[in-house]
């Protein structure tokens, strides 16, 4: 097989770096952000510039390999045999236009850098909850944020990209120049080209008000019903996340909360007007703790408690078309069973608003879905797959009767494909587009089903 020799030749000409399995640093470099996922690529490259990307395209063609962009290691699915992983740290341009309300970012930039650059400007990024996720991976995979009810998915805010096509050409693409390519890039990942930079709309936030209400698990069902009812009247400028947390009975947890369960409701709006709308939620149970007042995107990122270093993890996500009383009761009863203790937290996000009226055509969509849930069962080194995996299966089975027909790629689990994110017609459209722009299949197919 010509793979090793072709890549060895490329390594000698690159300005950046290329690691092969025989290199000492390869094992560390190939790892994704989620250390529970095993990926065994043919090589890991860090291109320094556009010329490097062109050389890697040529080398992949000669080697019979594919190129898979994975800027920060997030979103790994586990199947990268014969692929060259592209780490894009060198593509770190960041240019904020506060007059136009846009930002241009290189594909190696992470959301934390954008959030910091916007502090005090009156603008917010349509960023996810983790500051260490790459802008490119998040946006090209759909991306749901604190501002999605206000501004839509991350992909809805994608105005343009700079892309290296499989033939080596590098150009700026937008809806006017190539609407089909932009449709695919909004949610299907980089299956149609190598994105080097993105132009993204910002969200106008002259003032932000936030509130976090924490309740005991005994009040969780009543509070969930109150928030569910709030969704019928909440303006699109109001975004609500909930978290059901079940703390372990472990000595490292403070004694006063050890082994206890809580439900926290977090609301964010452009001003304090939403305070009155939260009154029924506040009255649905006894508030154990409340934090309310002015906030900022930087404060939200700092309070996310997302891991800032690669860790092993496992979870399951599902978008719901309904959240009726019976589903709420069944979920909370399931939640408190002793055998479901491996699930430490369940995030519940209110959808609707701008998500139901996307501004731009794209593969990713949560139109018509009402809630987005994600369950987390921590995975520790050396721990068995069960019973956590069984608990996550039970979580999905319980919610299957009210499952929405589609979710977004950024919430897919390892091994899941884009079939969960689009219709059969959407998948066929993606395949046809790939056949047109990449007839030699040099780009990795990502999560596109075979």
Tab-separated table of N, CA, C and O in Angstrom, residues 352-439:
chain	number	residue	atom	x	y	z
A	352	UNK	N	-37.695	26.332	20.178
A	352	UNK	CA	-38.675	27.277	19.658
A	352	UNK	C	-38.039	28.618	19.325
A	352	UNK	O	-36.828	28.733	19.131
A	353	UNK	N	-38.859	29.664	19.270
A	353	UNK	CA	-38.350	30.990	18.936
A	353	UNK	C	-37.745	31.001	17.544
A	353	UNK	O	-38.330	30.499	16.580
A	354	UNK	N	-36.541	31.564	17.435
A	354	UNK	CA	-35.876	31.685	16.130
A	354	UNK	C	-35.556	30.328	15.513
A	354	UNK	O	-35.348	30.242	14.296
A	355	UNK	N	-35.506	29.277	16.318
A	355	UNK	CA	-35.222	27.946	15.781
A	355	UNK	C	-36.343	27.467	14.845
A	355	UNK	O	-36.101	26.629	13.977
A	356	UNK	N	-37.540	27.988	15.046
A	356	UNK	CA	-38.659	27.592	14.193
A	356	UNK	C	-38.741	28.417	12.909
A	356	UNK	O	-39.551	28.109	12.024
A	357	UNK	N	-37.918	29.456	12.804
A	357	UNK	CA	-37.917	30.299	11.607
A	357	UNK	C	-36.477	30.575	11.186
A	357	UNK	O	-35.982	31.702	11.307
A	358	UNK	N	-35.753	29.552	10.740
A	358	UNK	CA	-34.345	29.751	10.374
A	358	UNK	C	-34.177	30.799	9.281
A	358	UNK	O	-34.965	30.861	8.333
A	359	UNK	N	-33.152	31.638	9.435
A	359	UNK	CA	-32.923	32.746	8.512
A	359	UNK	C	-32.255	32.315	7.211
A	359	UNK	O	-32.352	32.998	6.199
A	360	UNK	N	-31.539	31.201	7.272
A	360	UNK	CA	-30.784	30.757	6.108
A	360	UNK	C	-31.014	29.267	5.894
A	360	UNK	O	-31.208	28.516	6.852
A	361	UNK	N	-30.943	28.849	4.645
A	361	UNK	CA	-31.125	27.437	4.329
A	361	UNK	C	-29.911	26.647	4.790
A	361	UNK	O	-28.770	27.051	4.572
A	362	UNK	N	-30.167	25.517	5.460
A	362	UNK	CA	-29.077	24.687	5.941
A	362	UNK	C	-29.548	23.274	6.230
A	362	UNK	O	-30.736	23.034	6.467
A	363	UNK	N	-28.608	22.346	6.224
A	363	UNK	CA	-28.939	20.958	6.551
A	363	UNK	C	-29.435	20.840	7.986
A	363	UNK	O	-30.382	20.113	8.274
A	364	UNK	N	-28.788	21.541	8.921
A	364	UNK	CA	-29.153	21.443	10.336
A	364	UNK	C	-30.468	22.163	10.602
A	364	UNK	O	-30.715	23.252	10.077
A	365	UNK	N	-31.304	21.561	11.419
A	365	UNK	CA	-32.564	22.188	11.784
A	365	UNK	C	-33.124	21.555	13.052
A	365	UNK	O	-33.035	20.339	13.240
A	366	UNK	N	-33.682	22.405	13.918
A	366	UNK	CA	-34.485	21.942	15.051
A	366	UNK	C	-35.900	22.512	14.941
A	366	UNK	O	-36.609	22.638	15.936
A	367	UNK	N	-36.270	22.848	13.729
A	367	UNK	CA	-37.593	23.417	13.481
A	367	UNK	C	-38.674	22.421	13.895
A	367	UNK	O	-38.657	21.263	13.499
A	368	UNK	N	-39.602	22.865	14.724
A	368	UNK	CA	-40.691	22.012	15.178
A	368	UNK	C	-40.391	21.240	16.444
A	368	UNK	O	-41.316	20.773	17.117
A	369	UNK	N	-39.122	21.085	16.797
A	369	UNK	CA	-38.783	20.427	18.067
A	369	UNK	C	-39.015	21.409	19.210
A	369	UNK	O	-38.882	22.626	19.041
A	370	UNK	N	-39.343	20.905	20.390
A	370	UNK	CA	-39.676	21.769	21.506
A	370	UNK	C	-38.621	21.768	22.604
A	370	UNK	O	-38.463	22.770	23.313
A	371	UNK	N	-37.918	20.652	22.765
A	371	UNK	CA	-36.932	20.534	23.846
A	371	UNK	C	-35.747	19.718	23.358
A	371	UNK	O	-35.892	18.850	22.503
A	372	UNK	N	-34.589	20.003	23.928
A	372	UNK	CA	-33.377	19.258	23.617
A	372	UNK	C	-32.787	18.763	24.934
A	372	UNK	O	-32.481	19.562	25.826
A	373	UNK	N	-32.652	17.436	25.076
A	373	UNK	CA	-32.181	16.832	26.315
A	373	UNK	C	-30.864	16.106	26.085
A	373	UNK	O	-30.665	15.490	25.035
A	374	UNK	N	-29.998	16.185	27.075
A	374	UNK	CA	-28.717	15.466	27.022
A	374	UNK	C	-28.425	14.890	28.393
A	374	UNK	O	-28.387	15.620	29.394
A	375	UNK	N	-28.245	13.579	28.458
A	375	UNK	CA	-27.915	12.895	29.710
A	375	UNK	C	-26.434	12.557	29.718
A	375	UNK	O	-25.876	12.127	28.706
A	376	UNK	N	-25.802	12.729	30.873
A	376	UNK	CA	-24.379	12.467	31.027
A	376	UNK	C	-24.158	11.407	32.091
A	376	UNK	O	-24.619	11.545	33.226
A	377	UNK	N	-23.450	10.346	31.704
A	377	UNK	CA	-23.051	9.307	32.652
A	377	UNK	C	-21.531	9.283	32.667
A	377	UNK	O	-20.908	8.751	31.749
A	378	UNK	N	-20.893	9.885	33.662
A	378	UNK	CA	-19.427	9.999	33.677
A	378	UNK	C	-18.749	8.651	33.501
A	378	UNK	O	-19.217	7.619	34.004
A	379	UNK	N	-17.653	8.688	32.787
A	379	UNK	CA	-16.878	7.481	32.529
A	379	UNK	C	-15.481	7.697	33.078
A	379	UNK	O	-14.781	8.625	32.680
A	380	UNK	N	-15.101	6.859	34.008
A	380	UNK	CA	-13.801	6.986	34.644
A	380	UNK	C	-12.855	5.926	34.097
A	380	UNK	O	-13.284	4.827	33.723
A	381	UNK	N	-11.560	6.239	34.017
A	381	UNK	CA	-10.604	5.268	33.469
A	381	UNK	C	-10.708	3.911	34.156
A	381	UNK	O	-10.741	3.819	35.383
A	382	UNK	N	-10.830	2.867	33.337
A	382	UNK	CA	-10.904	1.517	33.883
A	382	UNK	C	-12.284	1.064	34.282
A	382	UNK	O	-12.486	-0.106	34.612
A	383	UNK	N	-13.279	1.975	34.263
A	383	UNK	CA	-14.624	1.583	34.676
A	383	UNK	C	-15.316	0.831	33.544
A	383	UNK	O	-15.072	1.074	32.370
A	384	UNK	N	-16.212	-0.082	33.862
A	384	UNK	CA	-16.890	-0.873	32.826
A	384	UNK	C	-17.919	-0.044	32.079
A	384	UNK	O	-18.385	0.989	32.567
A	385	UNK	N	-18.280	-0.488	30.888
A	385	UNK	CA	-19.286	0.215	30.090
A	385	UNK	C	-20.642	0.203	30.788
A	385	UNK	O	-21.400	1.165	30.721
A	386	UNK	N	-20.953	-0.890	31.432
A	386	UNK	CA	-22.201	-0.987	32.190
A	386	UNK	C	-21.905	-0.654	33.655
A	386	UNK	O	-20.795	-0.843	34.124
A	387	UNK	N	-22.883	-0.124	34.423
A	387	UNK	CA	-24.281	0.053	34.021
A	387	UNK	C	-24.593	1.400	33.375
A	387	UNK	O	-25.730	1.649	33.009
A	388	UNK	N	-23.585	2.284	33.214
A	388	UNK	CA	-23.860	3.590	32.636
A	388	UNK	C	-24.454	3.525	31.248
A	388	UNK	O	-25.407	4.239	30.930
A	389	UNK	N	-23.916	2.674	30.393
A	389	UNK	CA	-24.437	2.548	29.033
A	389	UNK	C	-25.883	2.062	29.044
A	389	UNK	O	-26.716	2.509	28.247
A	390	UNK	N	-26.195	1.153	29.966
A	390	UNK	CA	-27.569	0.657	30.073
A	390	UNK	C	-28.507	1.763	30.516
A	390	UNK	O	-29.642	1.875	30.025
A	391	UNK	N	-28.054	2.605	31.437
A	391	UNK	CA	-28.883	3.725	31.886
A	391	UNK	C	-29.166	4.694	30.745
A	391	UNK	O	-30.286	5.198	30.607
A	392	UNK	N	-28.173	4.979	29.920
A	392	UNK	CA	-28.370	5.886	28.792
A	392	UNK	C	-29.336	5.288	27.769
A	392	UNK	O	-30.159	6.009	27.193
A	393	UNK	N	-29.252	3.976	27.570
A	393	UNK	CA	-30.214	3.329	26.668
A	393	UNK	C	-31.627	3.459	27.218
A	393	UNK	O	-32.586	3.721	26.479
A	394	UNK	N	-31.762	3.260	28.534
A	394	UNK	CA	-33.071	3.395	29.152
A	394	UNK	C	-33.624	4.810	29.034
A	394	UNK	O	-34.831	5.007	28.830
A	395	UNK	N	-32.754	5.799	29.159
A	395	UNK	CA	-33.133	7.203	29.007
A	395	UNK	C	-33.716	7.445	27.612
A	395	UNK	O	-34.778	8.062	27.460
A	396	UNK	N	-33.044	6.949	26.594
A	396	UNK	CA	-33.517	7.143	25.229
A	396	UNK	C	-34.802	6.369	24.953
A	396	UNK	O	-35.712	6.869	24.271
A	397	UNK	N	-34.894	5.166	25.469
A	397	UNK	CA	-36.103	4.367	25.261
A	397	UNK	C	-37.314	5.029	25.901
A	397	UNK	O	-38.413	5.035	25.325
A	398	UNK	N	-37.123	5.604	27.077
A	398	UNK	CA	-38.228	6.263	27.763
A	398	UNK	C	-38.771	7.430	26.940
A	398	UNK	O	-39.989	7.662	26.883
A	399	UNK	N	-37.879	8.163	26.285
A	399	UNK	CA	-38.281	9.373	25.570
A	399	UNK	C	-38.607	9.128	24.101
A	399	UNK	O	-39.062	10.045	23.407
A	400	UNK	N	-38.429	7.909	23.630
A	400	UNK	CA	-38.632	7.636	22.214
A	400	UNK	C	-40.038	7.971	21.715
A	400	UNK	O	-40.195	8.447	20.585
A	401	UNK	N	-41.104	7.745	22.514
A	401	UNK	CA	-42.448	8.062	22.011
A	401	UNK	C	-42.657	9.539	21.677
A	401	UNK	O	-43.558	9.866	20.884
A	402	UNK	N	-41.864	10.446	22.280
A	402	UNK	CA	-42.035	11.879	22.006
A	402	UNK	C	-40.799	12.459	21.313
A	402	UNK	O	-40.609	13.673	21.295
A	403	UNK	N	-39.982	11.583	20.735
A	403	UNK	CA	-38.756	12.044	20.086
A	403	UNK	C	-39.075	12.791	18.798
A	403	UNK	O	-39.893	12.370	17.996
A	404	UNK	N	-38.385	13.912	18.611
A	404	UNK	CA	-38.489	14.656	17.366
A	404	UNK	C	-37.750	13.891	16.269
A	404	UNK	O	-36.764	13.196	16.542
A	405	UNK	N	-38.172	13.992	15.001
A	405	UNK	CA	-37.521	13.210	13.946
A	405	UNK	C	-36.081	13.606	13.651
A	405	UNK	O	-35.362	12.868	12.998
A	406	UNK	N	-35.615	14.793	14.127
A	406	UNK	CA	-34.247	15.177	13.822
A	406	UNK	C	-33.601	15.944	14.976
A	406	UNK	O	-34.277	16.589	15.774
A	407	UNK	N	-32.274	15.815	15.048
A	407	UNK	CA	-31.480	16.582	16.001
A	407	UNK	C	-30.358	17.251	15.211
A	407	UNK	O	-30.434	17.341	13.982
A	408	UNK	N	-29.328	17.749	15.886
A	408	UNK	CA	-28.203	18.363	15.178
A	408	UNK	C	-26.942	17.552	15.443
A	408	UNK	O	-26.810	16.884	16.481
A	409	UNK	N	-25.993	17.626	14.517
A	409	UNK	CA	-24.822	16.755	14.558
A	409	UNK	C	-23.974	16.956	15.802
A	409	UNK	O	-23.315	16.015	16.261
A	410	UNK	N	-23.966	18.157	16.349
A	410	UNK	CA	-23.157	18.396	17.544
A	410	UNK	C	-23.676	17.648	18.764
A	410	UNK	O	-22.996	17.609	19.794
A	411	UNK	N	-24.864	17.055	18.656
A	411	UNK	CA	-25.404	16.273	19.768
A	411	UNK	C	-25.461	14.775	19.447
A	411	UNK	O	-26.071	14.008	20.194
A	412	UNK	N	-24.821	14.359	18.374
A	412	UNK	CA	-24.782	12.938	18.054
A	412	UNK	C	-23.754	12.219	18.913
A	412	UNK	O	-22.701	12.762	19.232
A	413	UNK	N	-24.055	10.980	19.256
A	413	UNK	CA	-23.122	10.142	20.000
A	413	UNK	C	-22.177	9.456	19.020
A	413	UNK	O	-22.439	9.397	17.812
A	414	UNK	N	-21.054	8.921	19.497
A	414	UNK	CA	-20.145	8.187	18.616
A	414	UNK	C	-20.886	7.083	17.864
A	414	UNK	O	-21.699	6.357	18.437
A	415	UNK	N	-20.610	6.978	16.577
A	415	UNK	CA	-21.238	5.948	15.765
A	415	UNK	C	-22.558	6.348	15.144
A	415	UNK	O	-23.012	5.703	14.195
A	416	UNK	N	-23.205	7.403	15.652
A	416	UNK	CA	-24.455	7.843	15.052
A	416	UNK	C	-24.175	8.651	13.788
A	416	UNK	O	-23.159	9.343	13.699
A	417	UNK	N	-25.076	8.575	12.821
A	417	UNK	CA	-24.863	9.227	11.535
A	417	UNK	C	-25.841	10.383	11.331
A	417	UNK	O	-26.756	10.612	12.124
A	418	UNK	N	-25.645	11.081	10.225
A	418	UNK	CA	-26.493	12.228	9.896
A	418	UNK	C	-27.917	11.831	9.561
A	418	UNK	O	-28.773	12.707	9.382
A	419	UNK	N	-28.212	10.553	9.480
A	419	UNK	CA	-29.591	10.114	9.270
A	419	UNK	C	-30.497	10.578	10.404
A	419	UNK	O	-31.706	10.722	10.213
A	420	UNK	N	-29.921	10.813	11.603
A	420	UNK	CA	-30.704	11.305	12.735
A	420	UNK	C	-30.921	12.810	12.659
A	420	UNK	O	-31.636	13.376	13.485
A	421	UNK	N	-30.295	13.462	11.679
A	421	UNK	CA	-30.351	14.922	11.594
A	421	UNK	C	-31.116	15.431	10.377
A	421	UNK	O	-31.421	16.626	10.298
A	422	UNK	N	-31.381	14.580	9.416
A	422	UNK	CA	-32.053	15.031	8.207
A	422	UNK	C	-32.901	13.938	7.591
A	422	UNK	O	-32.821	12.766	7.963
A	423	UNK	N	-33.698	14.340	6.634
A	423	UNK	CA	-34.576	13.393	5.946
A	423	UNK	C	-33.789	12.569	4.935
A	423	UNK	O	-32.631	12.857	4.624
A	424	UNK	N	-34.441	11.550	4.395
A	424	UNK	CA	-33.806	10.735	3.358
A	424	UNK	C	-33.451	11.596	2.153
A	424	UNK	O	-32.394	11.413	1.528
A	425	UNK	N	-34.303	12.576	1.836
A	425	UNK	CA	-34.023	13.474	0.709
A	425	UNK	C	-32.806	14.343	1.004
A	425	UNK	O	-31.998	14.621	0.110
A	426	UNK	N	-32.653	14.779	2.267
A	426	UNK	CA	-31.492	15.579	2.656
A	426	UNK	C	-30.203	14.772	2.492
A	426	UNK	O	-29.190	15.283	2.011
A	427	UNK	N	-30.240	13.521	2.923
A	427	UNK	CA	-29.051	12.669	2.828
A	427	UNK	C	-28.680	12.442	1.368
A	427	UNK	O	-27.496	12.487	0.990
A	428	UNK	N	-29.667	12.212	0.523
A	428	UNK	CA	-29.395	12.021	-0.897
A	428	UNK	C	-28.829	13.293	-1.517
A	428	UNK	O	-27.947	13.244	-2.388
A	429	UNK	N	-29.324	14.438	-1.073
A	429	UNK	CA	-28.800	15.712	-1.581
A	429	UNK	C	-27.330	15.873	-1.183
A	429	UNK	O	-26.514	16.325	-1.990
A	430	UNK	N	-26.991	15.496	0.048
A	430	UNK	CA	-25.602	15.559	0.491
A	430	UNK	C	-24.710	14.646	-0.344
A	430	UNK	O	-23.609	15.038	-0.753
A	431	UNK	N	-25.164	13.422	-0.569
A	431	UNK	CA	-24.374	12.476	-1.353
A	431	UNK	C	-24.137	13.001	-2.774
A	431	UNK	O	-23.031	12.909	-3.310
A	432	UNK	N	-25.187	13.549	-3.372
A	432	UNK	CA	-25.063	14.070	-4.732
A	432	UNK	C	-24.081	15.245	-4.770
A	432	UNK	O	-23.285	15.370	-5.716
A	433	UNK	N	-24.128	16.083	-3.752
A	433	UNK	CA	-23.217	17.225	-3.694
A	433	UNK	C	-21.780	16.762	-3.529
A	433	UNK	O	-20.862	17.280	-4.183
A	434	UNK	N	-21.570	15.769	-2.668
A	434	UNK	CA	-20.216	15.232	-2.492
A	434	UNK	C	-19.698	14.609	-3.791
A	434	UNK	O	-18.527	14.796	-4.154
A	435	UNK	N	-20.539	13.894	-4.478
A	435	UNK	CA	-20.123	13.287	-5.737
A	435	UNK	C	-19.705	14.358	-6.744
A	435	UNK	O	-18.793	14.139	-7.554
A	436	UNK	N	-20.364	15.516	-6.673
A	436	UNK	CA	-20.044	16.589	-7.613
A	436	UNK	C	-18.760	17.316	-7.241
A	436	UNK	O	-17.914	17.569	-8.105
A	437	UNK	N	-18.596	17.658	-5.963
A	437	UNK	CA	-17.445	18.492	-5.574
A	437	UNK	C	-16.218	17.664	-5.213
A	437	UNK	O	-15.096	18.181	-5.220
A	438	UNK	N	-16.414	16.375	-4.896
A	438	UNK	CA	-15.291	15.536	-4.482
A	438	UNK	C	-15.415	14.147	-5.122
A	438	UNK	O	-15.574	13.143	-4.428
A	439	UNK	N	-15.342	14.084	-6.441
A	439	UNK	CA	-15.567	12.800	-7.126
A	439	UNK	C	-14.547	11.730	-6.761
A	439	UNK	O	-14.831	10.536	-6.875
